[in-house]
Structures are given as structure tokens and as C-alpha cells.
mmCIF file of C-alpha atoms in Angstrom:
data_model
loop_
_atom_site.group_PDB
_atom_site.id
_atom_site.type_symbol
_atom_site.label_atom_id
_atom_site.label_comp_id
_atom_site.label_asym_id
_atom_site.label_seq_id
_atom_site.Cartn_x
_atom_site.Cartn_y
_atom_site.Cartn_z
ATOM 1 C CA MET A 13 -1.000 -26.966 30.431
ATOM 2 C CA GLN A 14 -2.592 -30.284 31.341
ATOM 3 C CA GLY A 15 -3.526 -31.669 34.721
ATOM 4 C CA GLU A 16 -3.030 -35.227 35.986
ATOM 5 C CA GLY A 17 -6.187 -36.441 34.320
ATOM 6 C CA GLY A 18 -5.266 -34.957 30.956
ATOM 7 C CA GLU A 19 -7.752 -32.126 31.232
ATOM 8 C CA ALA A 20 -6.690 -28.707 29.949
ATOM 9 C CA ASN A 21 -6.104 -25.968 32.501
ATOM 10 C CA GLY A 22 -6.995 -22.593 31.018
ATOM 11 C CA TYR A 23 -5.167 -20.291 33.402
ATOM 12 C CA ILE A 24 -1.907 -20.223 31.384
ATOM 13 C CA ARG A 25 -1.884 -19.157 27.770
ATOM 14 C CA PHE A 26 0.903 -18.388 25.321
ATOM 15 C CA VAL A 27 0.168 -15.527 22.926
ATOM 16 C CA ASN A 28 2.543 -14.901 20.016
ATOM 17 C CA LEU A 29 2.109 -11.253 19.072
ATOM 18 C CA ASN A 30 4.160 -11.810 15.912
ATOM 19 C CA ASP A 31 1.234 -13.774 14.469
ATOM 20 C CA ARG A 32 -1.155 -10.825 14.571
ATOM 21 C CA SER A 33 -1.746 -8.231 11.880
ATOM 22 C CA LEU A 34 -2.531 -4.688 12.935
ATOM 23 C CA VAL A 35 -3.246 -3.564 9.363
ATOM 24 C CA GLY A 36 -5.939 -6.123 8.577
ATOM 25 C CA GLU A 37 -7.846 -8.597 10.734
ATOM 26 C CA LEU A 38 -9.335 -11.636 9.029
ATOM 27 C CA TYR A 39 -13.032 -12.457 9.533
ATOM 28 C CA PRO A 40 -13.643 -15.731 7.634
ATOM 29 C CA GLU A 41 -17.323 -15.945 8.599
ATOM 30 C CA ALA A 42 -17.965 -12.565 6.965
ATOM 31 C CA SER A 43 -15.470 -13.099 4.114
ATOM 32 C CA THR A 44 -13.842 -9.776 4.858
ATOM 33 C CA ILE A 45 -10.702 -8.177 6.254
ATOM 34 C CA SER A 46 -11.302 -5.531 8.892
ATOM 35 C CA THR A 47 -9.065 -2.474 9.184
ATOM 36 C CA ARG A 48 -10.740 -1.083 12.287
ATOM 37 C CA PHE A 49 -7.501 -0.958 14.286
ATOM 38 C CA VAL A 50 -5.779 1.372 11.815
ATOM 39 C CA GLU A 51 -8.913 3.476 11.415
ATOM 40 C CA ARG A 52 -9.211 3.888 15.196
ATOM 41 C CA ARG A 53 -5.547 4.912 15.403
ATOM 42 C CA VAL A 54 -6.021 7.555 12.709
ATOM 43 C CA ARG A 55 -9.142 8.902 14.395
ATOM 44 C CA ALA A 56 -7.354 9.052 17.754
ATOM 45 C CA LEU A 57 -4.391 10.913 16.248
ATOM 46 C CA TYR A 58 -6.760 13.617 15.010
ATOM 47 C CA GLY A 59 -8.351 13.979 18.426
ATOM 48 C CA GLY A 60 -11.232 11.520 18.330
ATOM 49 C CA ASP A 61 -14.550 13.091 19.251
ATOM 50 C CA ARG A 62 -12.824 16.441 19.869
ATOM 51 C CA ALA A 63 -11.274 16.611 16.381
ATOM 52 C CA GLY A 64 -13.637 19.335 15.183
ATOM 53 C CA GLU A 65 -12.864 21.497 18.199
ATOM 54 C CA ILE A 66 -9.101 20.916 18.007
ATOM 55 C CA TRP A 67 -8.771 21.726 14.316
ATOM 56 C CA ALA A 68 -11.317 24.582 14.177
ATOM 57 C CA PRO A 69 -8.637 27.345 14.467
ATOM 58 C CA CYS A 70 -7.150 26.167 11.166
ATOM 59 C CA GLU A 71 -10.185 27.564 9.330
ATOM 60 C CA GLY A 72 -9.099 31.122 10.042
ATOM 61 C CA CYS A 73 -5.359 30.579 9.640
ATOM 62 C CA ILE A 74 -3.615 32.731 7.018
ATOM 63 C CA ALA A 75 -1.175 29.886 6.225
ATOM 64 C CA GLN A 76 -3.815 27.278 5.465
ATOM 65 C CA GLN A 77 -3.209 27.328 1.691
ATOM 66 C CA ARG A 78 0.374 26.112 2.132
ATOM 67 C CA CYS A 79 -0.169 23.933 5.202
ATOM 68 C CA GLU A 80 0.391 20.291 4.290
ATOM 69 C CA ALA A 81 -0.988 19.072 7.628
ATOM 70 C CA ARG A 82 -4.327 20.711 6.809
ATOM 71 C CA ARG A 83 -4.283 19.254 3.296
ATOM 72 C CA ALA A 84 -3.864 15.782 4.794
ATOM 73 C CA ASN A 85 -6.538 16.209 7.447
ATOM 74 C CA GLN A 86 -9.070 17.177 4.777
ATOM 75 C CA VAL A 87 -8.474 13.710 3.287
ATOM 76 C CA PHE A 88 -7.740 11.426 6.248
ATOM 77 C CA GLY A 89 -9.380 13.276 9.138
ATOM 78 C CA PRO A 90 -12.647 12.195 10.793
ATOM 79 C CA ASP A 91 -16.030 13.402 9.615
ATOM 80 C CA THR A 92 -16.272 15.927 12.466
ATOM 81 C CA LEU A 93 -13.656 18.222 10.900
ATOM 82 C CA PRO A 94 -15.115 21.458 9.500
ATOM 83 C CA THR A 95 -13.603 21.227 5.996
ATOM 84 C CA LEU A 96 -13.228 17.960 4.117
ATOM 85 C CA ALA A 97 -12.370 16.806 0.607
ATOM 86 C CA PRO A 98 -15.043 15.016 -1.479
ATOM 87 C CA GLU A 99 -16.039 11.713 0.092
ATOM 88 C CA ALA A 100 -15.065 9.617 -2.945
ATOM 89 C CA LEU A 101 -11.541 11.033 -2.856
ATOM 90 C CA ARG A 102 -11.314 10.553 0.914
ATOM 91 C CA GLN A 103 -12.360 6.917 0.712
ATOM 92 C CA ARG A 104 -9.984 6.234 -2.155
ATOM 93 C CA ALA A 105 -6.994 7.800 -0.385
ATOM 94 C CA ARG A 106 -7.705 5.907 2.836
ATOM 95 C CA ASP A 107 -8.030 2.627 0.940
ATOM 96 C CA ARG A 108 -4.742 3.289 -0.829
ATOM 97 C CA LEU A 109 -2.950 4.028 2.438
ATOM 98 C CA LEU A 110 -4.263 0.780 3.921
ATOM 99 C CA GLU A 111 -3.228 -1.064 0.762
ATOM 100 C CA ALA A 112 0.337 0.213 1.144
ATOM 101 C CA LEU A 113 0.500 -0.737 4.829
ATOM 102 C CA GLN A 114 -0.869 -4.197 4.069
ATOM 103 C CA ALA A 115 1.777 -4.618 1.353
ATOM 104 C CA VAL A 116 4.427 -4.146 4.049
ATOM 105 C CA HIS A 117 2.740 -6.885 6.083
ATOM 106 C CA PHE A 118 2.433 -9.254 3.112
ATOM 107 C CA ARG A 119 6.104 -8.870 2.210
ATOM 108 C CA GLY A 120 6.936 -10.322 5.597
ATOM 109 C CA GLU A 121 10.294 -8.625 6.132
ATOM 110 C CA VAL A 122 9.008 -6.264 8.829
ATOM 111 C CA HIS A 123 6.520 -6.986 11.597
ATOM 112 C CA VAL A 124 4.252 -3.950 11.897
ATOM 113 C CA THR A 125 4.083 -3.225 15.616
ATOM 114 C CA THR A 126 1.781 -0.697 17.256
ATOM 115 C CA ARG A 127 4.682 1.665 17.868
ATOM 116 C CA GLU A 128 5.972 1.441 14.290
ATOM 117 C CA LEU A 129 2.471 1.854 12.857
ATOM 118 C CA ARG A 130 1.748 4.900 14.983
ATOM 119 C CA ALA A 131 5.081 6.513 14.123
ATOM 120 C CA ALA A 132 4.519 5.960 10.387
ATOM 121 C CA LEU A 133 0.980 7.365 10.537
ATOM 122 C CA VAL A 134 2.121 10.465 12.434
ATOM 123 C CA TYR A 135 4.803 11.122 9.816
ATOM 124 C CA ILE A 136 2.456 10.562 6.861
ATOM 125 C CA LEU A 137 -0.485 12.539 8.231
ATOM 126 C CA PHE A 138 1.268 15.456 9.924
ATOM 127 C CA GLY A 139 4.843 15.613 8.651
ATOM 128 C CA ILE A 140 7.561 17.240 10.749
ATOM 129 C CA HIS A 141 6.678 20.945 10.578
ATOM 130 C CA PHE A 142 4.885 23.115 13.126
ATOM 131 C CA CYS A 143 2.404 25.930 12.520
ATOM 132 C CA ASP A 144 5.164 28.519 12.962
ATOM 133 C CA ASP A 145 7.124 26.883 10.150
ATOM 134 C CA TYR A 146 4.233 27.315 7.722
ATOM 135 C CA HIS A 147 3.746 30.925 8.804
ATOM 136 C CA ARG A 148 7.407 31.549 7.973
ATOM 137 C CA GLY A 149 6.805 30.138 4.495
ATOM 138 C CA THR A 150 8.574 26.807 5.007
ATOM 139 C CA GLU A 151 7.925 24.371 2.156
ATOM 140 C CA ALA A 152 6.925 20.859 3.172
ATOM 141 C CA LEU A 153 6.294 17.613 1.369
ATOM 142 C CA PRO A 154 2.605 16.821 0.732
ATOM 143 C CA TYR A 155 1.025 13.724 2.222
ATOM 144 C CA TRP A 156 1.306 11.722 -1.015
ATOM 145 C CA ASP A 157 5.117 12.067 -1.037
ATOM 146 C CA ARG A 158 5.779 11.391 2.642
ATOM 147 C CA PRO A 159 5.028 7.630 2.616
ATOM 148 C CA PHE A 160 7.212 6.848 -0.401
ATOM 149 C CA ALA A 161 9.915 9.477 -1.048
ATOM 150 C CA PRO A 162 13.166 7.898 0.203
ATOM 151 C CA ASP A 163 14.821 11.324 0.518
ATOM 152 C CA ALA A 164 12.049 12.836 2.648
ATOM 153 C CA PRO A 165 13.538 14.769 5.604
ATOM 154 C CA ALA A 166 13.649 13.100 9.035
ATOM 155 C CA ARG A 167 12.363 9.843 7.586
ATOM 156 C CA GLN A 168 12.985 6.882 9.885
ATOM 157 C CA GLY A 169 11.523 3.565 10.964
ATOM 158 C CA GLU A 170 11.191 0.144 9.379
ATOM 159 C CA VAL A 171 7.643 0.637 8.076
ATOM 160 C CA LEU A 172 8.572 3.796 6.168
ATOM 161 C CA ALA A 173 11.691 2.072 4.832
ATOM 162 C CA GLU A 174 9.514 -0.741 3.493
ATOM 163 C CA LEU A 175 6.975 1.678 2.010
ATOM 164 C CA ALA A 176 9.749 3.234 -0.104
ATOM 165 C CA ARG A 177 10.086 -0.126 -1.887
ATOM 166 C CA PHE A 178 6.491 0.180 -3.088
ATOM 167 C CA ASP A 179 6.831 3.758 -4.383
ATOM 168 C CA PRO A 180 4.438 4.163 -7.385
ATOM 169 C CA ALA A 181 7.046 6.486 -8.906
ATOM 170 C CA LEU A 182 9.419 3.538 -9.423
ATOM 171 C CA GLU A 183 7.335 2.340 -12.368
ATOM 172 C CA ALA A 184 6.230 4.069 -15.553
ATOM 173 C CA HIS A 185 3.261 4.069 -17.896
ATOM 174 C CA PRO A 186 3.519 6.109 -21.129
ATOM 175 C CA LYS A 187 -0.128 7.180 -21.320
ATOM 176 C CA LEU A 188 -0.461 7.963 -17.623
ATOM 177 C CA ASP A 189 2.811 9.832 -17.380
ATOM 178 C CA ARG A 190 2.104 11.978 -20.437
ATOM 179 C CA TYR A 191 -1.355 12.787 -19.144
ATOM 180 C CA LEU A 192 -0.164 13.697 -15.636
ATOM 181 C CA SER A 193 2.491 16.077 -16.955
ATOM 182 C CA SER A 194 0.478 17.653 -19.763
ATOM 183 C CA VAL A 195 -1.281 21.009 -19.922
ATOM 184 C CA THR A 196 -4.512 21.198 -21.877
ATOM 185 C CA GLU A 197 -6.881 23.971 -22.901
ATOM 186 C CA ASP A 198 -9.405 21.543 -24.345
ATOM 187 C CA PRO A 199 -12.903 22.758 -23.369
ATOM 188 C CA GLY A 200 -14.311 19.238 -23.792
ATOM 189 C CA PRO A 201 -15.472 16.932 -20.980
ATOM 190 C CA ALA A 202 -13.220 17.165 -17.959
ATOM 191 C CA GLY A 203 -11.106 14.094 -17.265
ATOM 192 C CA PRO A 204 -9.054 13.159 -14.209
ATOM 193 C CA PRO A 205 -6.944 15.995 -12.766
ATOM 194 C CA ARG A 206 -3.501 16.688 -14.218
ATOM 195 C CA TYR A 207 -0.516 17.841 -12.178
ATOM 196 C CA PRO A 208 1.891 19.655 -14.535
ATOM 197 C CA GLU A 209 3.151 21.766 -11.619
ATOM 198 C CA LEU A 210 4.545 18.649 -9.899
ATOM 199 C CA LEU A 211 7.547 16.524 -10.712
ATOM 200 C CA LEU A 212 6.458 13.309 -12.404
ATOM 201 C CA ALA A 213 7.348 11.184 -9.364
ATOM 202 C CA SER A 214 5.177 13.357 -7.114
ATOM 203 C CA ALA A 215 2.377 13.436 -9.712
ATOM 204 C CA ARG A 216 2.276 9.638 -9.870
ATOM 205 C CA ARG A 217 2.111 9.412 -6.073
ATOM 206 C CA ARG A 218 -0.724 11.939 -5.910
ATOM 207 C CA ALA A 219 -2.680 10.133 -8.614
ATOM 208 C CA PHE A 220 -2.103 6.863 -6.746
ATOM 209 C CA PHE A 221 -3.914 8.293 -3.734
ATOM 210 C CA GLU A 222 -6.543 10.475 -5.366
ATOM 211 C CA TRP A 223 -7.524 8.971 -8.730
ATOM 212 C CA LEU A 224 -10.469 6.608 -8.702
ATOM 213 C CA GLU A 225 -10.292 3.305 -10.562
ATOM 214 C CA ALA A 226 -12.533 4.774 -13.277
ATOM 215 C CA ASP A 227 -10.063 7.646 -13.730
ATOM 216 C CA ILE A 228 -7.113 5.284 -14.163
ATOM 217 C CA GLU A 229 -9.037 3.085 -16.586
ATOM 218 C CA ALA A 230 -10.158 6.096 -18.630
ATOM 219 C CA VAL A 231 -6.555 7.207 -19.183
ATOM 220 C CA ALA A 232 -4.570 3.959 -19.182
ATOM 221 C CA GLY A 233 -7.164 1.367 -20.216
ATOM 222 C CA SER A 234 -6.882 -0.678 -17.019
ATOM 223 C CA PRO A 235 -7.892 0.163 -13.433
ATOM 224 C CA ARG A 236 -4.668 -1.473 -12.173
ATOM 225 C CA ALA A 237 -2.296 0.481 -14.410
ATOM 226 C CA LEU A 238 -1.293 2.715 -11.479
ATOM 227 C CA GLY A 239 -0.470 0.930 -8.256
ATOM 228 C CA LEU A 240 2.296 0.071 -5.861
ATOM 229 C CA ALA A 241 5.639 -0.720 -7.467
ATOM 230 C CA ARG A 242 5.988 -4.445 -8.185
ATOM 231 C CA GLY A 243 2.472 -4.857 -6.809
ATOM 232 C CA GLN A 244 0.562 -5.767 -9.963
ATOM 233 C CA HIS A 245 -0.854 -8.934 -8.378
ATOM 234 C CA LEU A 246 -0.991 -7.680 -4.799
ATOM 235 C CA TYR A 247 -4.796 -7.563 -4.879
ATOM 236 C CA LEU A 248 -4.866 -11.376 -4.979
ATOM 237 C CA PHE A 249 -3.316 -11.818 -1.530
ATOM 238 C CA PRO A 250 -6.197 -10.361 0.554
ATOM 239 C CA GLN A 251 -8.599 -12.546 -1.454
ATOM 240 C CA LEU A 252 -6.713 -15.786 -0.801
ATOM 241 C CA PRO A 253 -8.544 -16.862 2.408
ATOM 242 C CA PHE A 254 -11.915 -16.497 0.669
ATOM 243 C CA LEU A 255 -11.157 -18.259 -2.638
ATOM 244 C CA ALA A 256 -12.682 -21.591 -3.598
ATOM 245 C CA GLU A 257 -10.347 -24.585 -3.729
ATOM 246 C CA SER A 258 -10.306 -24.534 -7.520
ATOM 247 C CA GLU A 259 -9.333 -20.852 -7.495
ATOM 248 C CA LYS A 260 -6.585 -21.524 -4.970
ATOM 249 C CA ALA A 261 -5.249 -24.341 -7.155
ATOM 250 C CA SER A 262 -5.229 -22.006 -10.161
ATOM 251 C CA LEU A 263 -3.383 -19.328 -8.210
ATOM 252 C CA CYS A 264 -0.886 -21.905 -6.932
ATOM 253 C CA GLU A 265 -0.207 -23.001 -10.506
ATOM 254 C CA ARG A 266 0.408 -19.395 -11.575
ATOM 255 C CA LEU A 267 2.872 -18.933 -8.712
ATOM 256 C CA CYS A 268 4.689 -22.147 -9.561
ATOM 257 C CA ARG A 269 4.884 -21.206 -13.239
ATOM 258 C CA GLY A 270 6.361 -17.885 -12.243
ATOM 259 C CA ILE A 271 8.959 -19.562 -10.023
ATOM 260 C CA ALA A 272 9.873 -21.880 -12.905
ATOM 261 C CA ARG A 273 10.633 -18.877 -15.116
ATOM 262 C CA LEU A 274 13.079 -17.313 -12.685
ATOM 263 C CA GLU A 275 15.743 -19.313 -14.554
ATOM 264 C CA ASN A 276 16.044 -19.583 -18.335
ATOM 265 C CA LEU A 277 14.782 -22.876 -19.727
ATOM 266 C CA PRO A 278 14.020 -23.957 -23.295
ATOM 267 C CA PRO A 279 10.358 -23.756 -24.442
ATOM 268 C CA GLN A 280 10.064 -27.555 -24.285
ATOM 269 C CA ALA A 281 10.336 -27.399 -20.500
ATOM 270 C CA TYR A 282 7.008 -25.568 -20.181
ATOM 271 C CA ARG A 283 4.913 -27.685 -22.533
ATOM 272 C CA ARG A 284 3.912 -30.437 -20.113
ATOM 273 C CA SER A 285 0.847 -29.800 -17.992
ATOM 274 C CA GLY A 286 0.570 -30.732 -14.342
ATOM 275 C CA VAL A 287 4.272 -30.300 -13.588
ATOM 276 C CA VAL A 288 6.620 -27.437 -12.794
ATOM 277 C CA PRO A 289 10.108 -27.445 -14.360
ATOM 278 C CA LEU A 290 12.940 -26.300 -12.087
ATOM 279 C CA ARG A 291 16.384 -25.729 -13.563
ATOM 280 C CA VAL A 292 19.318 -27.702 -12.198
ATOM 281 C CA THR A 293 22.389 -25.504 -11.920
ATOM 282 C CA THR A 294 25.548 -27.396 -12.889
ATOM 283 C CA ARG A 295 28.920 -26.745 -11.320
ATOM 284 C CA THR A 296 30.526 -26.344 -14.723
ATOM 285 C CA PRO A 297 28.757 -24.025 -17.186
ATOM 286 C CA THR A 298 27.343 -25.946 -20.148
ATOM 287 C CA GLU A 299 25.252 -25.173 -23.202
ATOM 288 C CA THR A 300 22.809 -27.904 -22.195
ATOM 289 C CA ALA A 301 19.885 -27.112 -19.895
ATOM 290 C CA PHE A 302 18.993 -29.611 -17.185
ATOM 291 C CA TRP A 303 15.834 -29.468 -15.141
ATOM 292 C CA VAL A 304 13.644 -31.554 -12.872
ATOM 293 C CA GLU A 305 9.855 -31.668 -12.915
ATOM 294 C CA LYS A 306 7.802 -31.362 -9.769
ATOM 295 C CA PRO A 307 4.083 -32.228 -9.769
ATOM 296 C CA LEU A 308 1.756 -29.337 -9.010
ATOM 297 C CA GLU A 309 0.075 -31.376 -6.283
#
């Protein structure tokens, strides 16, 4: 608000919480996106500084081999836990989880609130089963299925509904899929792990979380061959605030060219540089294509 002299009074402030992002905070001066909020939430869910003490009884549990909560905490739990997966795998899985949550934010259909984020993390990290369930032999979905499987039991919430749209199992890659489902007795150099015991959908989700970029490239020829469904170019969005103007212009042109191809146009429409052809839809269907050209500027 302003006083009589036009000076600004700082005791009233409007804060729009819908403008914030809990899954990635932009730091332009450091050219980076911080995910500290999510990481703090995950650490708090595991018990914070007392995580090692809280989860210590699991080390002597007779059901630990079939406990999916323990499998997840070996990957996503804090460093104070007694048993952890290899650090490279842990970092990769955490990065992939953050990538999926950021994809929900980028899509813009759901605002990721603190409550929704916490509920989704609890479901992904711990599932819905108790220790007694595992002791009775109850089968549970592993952590790599819980974010994406639309038929997962007791699944609810807008964030989890959005994550199902990005399920890596919705796409296919011949080389990857054959490799994941194959059984080999080749004594040669060991490659990325295979999962013939899993359904292909589950195997793709596990590889999404646990395979390193070098593993994906070694099998499929490209480090981006296995990612979120319809997310081939998702990696460009976090980079956008840090791109040079020329790079932004190039990306804008690619987006415009893609929009232009949402409707069928003859090849002549795409030959001119500096403009974007947009099809004009006529009321009466005709064999002639009409379009207008918009300058890229």
C-alpha cells in the first residue's frame, strides 16, 4: 500500500502461494534449481537425526527380505541408516523421483501443495502395509511401481494421479525391453541388471529408477532412451532460465515448429524460414489447405 506522499508502506504484503514450487526452487545467481525442500521432507519422514535409531530393529527382522518399506529406505533413506544401497544407485533413484515430481509441476494441471507432496512421498516410500502384514507374507508393490502403477491399491491424490501419466511403462523400446526381460548365461563382462522375474511394465519402472545413464546408453544407444512417458524433451524445461538468448530463440522456434505440425499441412508450408504456418480450419471440408504465417518474433 502507499501513503499520502506516495511512499510504500511495507507492513501489508500479498503472497500468492500458487506461484511457488515446492519441488524445485530457482536460484538464478547460482544457475541452479534447489530441491532442498523435498529432500528435507524425505529426511523428516524417515526420522531425521534419529533415523538410524528408529530403523535399527529392521536389521534383525525375519521379514526384511520381502519388506518393500525396507527396500525403499535403503535407496531413499538418510545416510544414518545402517544398511544402504550403493551411493550411485541412491543418487540416481532420488534424482529420478525429483524429475517425476517436477514433471507434475511443469505440466501445470496440478499445484503441488505441501499436503499433497507429503502424502505422495509417504505412499511412494512406505506403501500401505504394516510390519505385521509382511510377517504374514503379504505381497506389496515395490517402490518403483507405487508412483506410476494406476491400479496400485489405495492410490489417491492429485499428485499420484498426475504421476501415472508419466509412467515409463507406457512407452516401449525394442532393445531395452528385450534386454530387461531376457535371461543370459553369458560369462562375459556384466552389463546393467536384467529383471526377467518382473513383468515388463515393472521392469521398465525399476530400470527408470536404478539404471545409470551409462547403463541406458550401453543398451539402447542413447542415455535418454528410458525416461518418463511423453517426456523426451522434459530435460529442457529446467534449463530454460539459464539459457542464453540465442538458445532460448532456438528452443522457441522448435516449439513453434512443433505446434505448426499439430495439423496436416503440405510440405510447401514449412519451407519458409522465419515464419510459423498455422492451418486455418474451414467450416466446409475441402481438399485445399489454407494457412496463415506468423513471424517467429
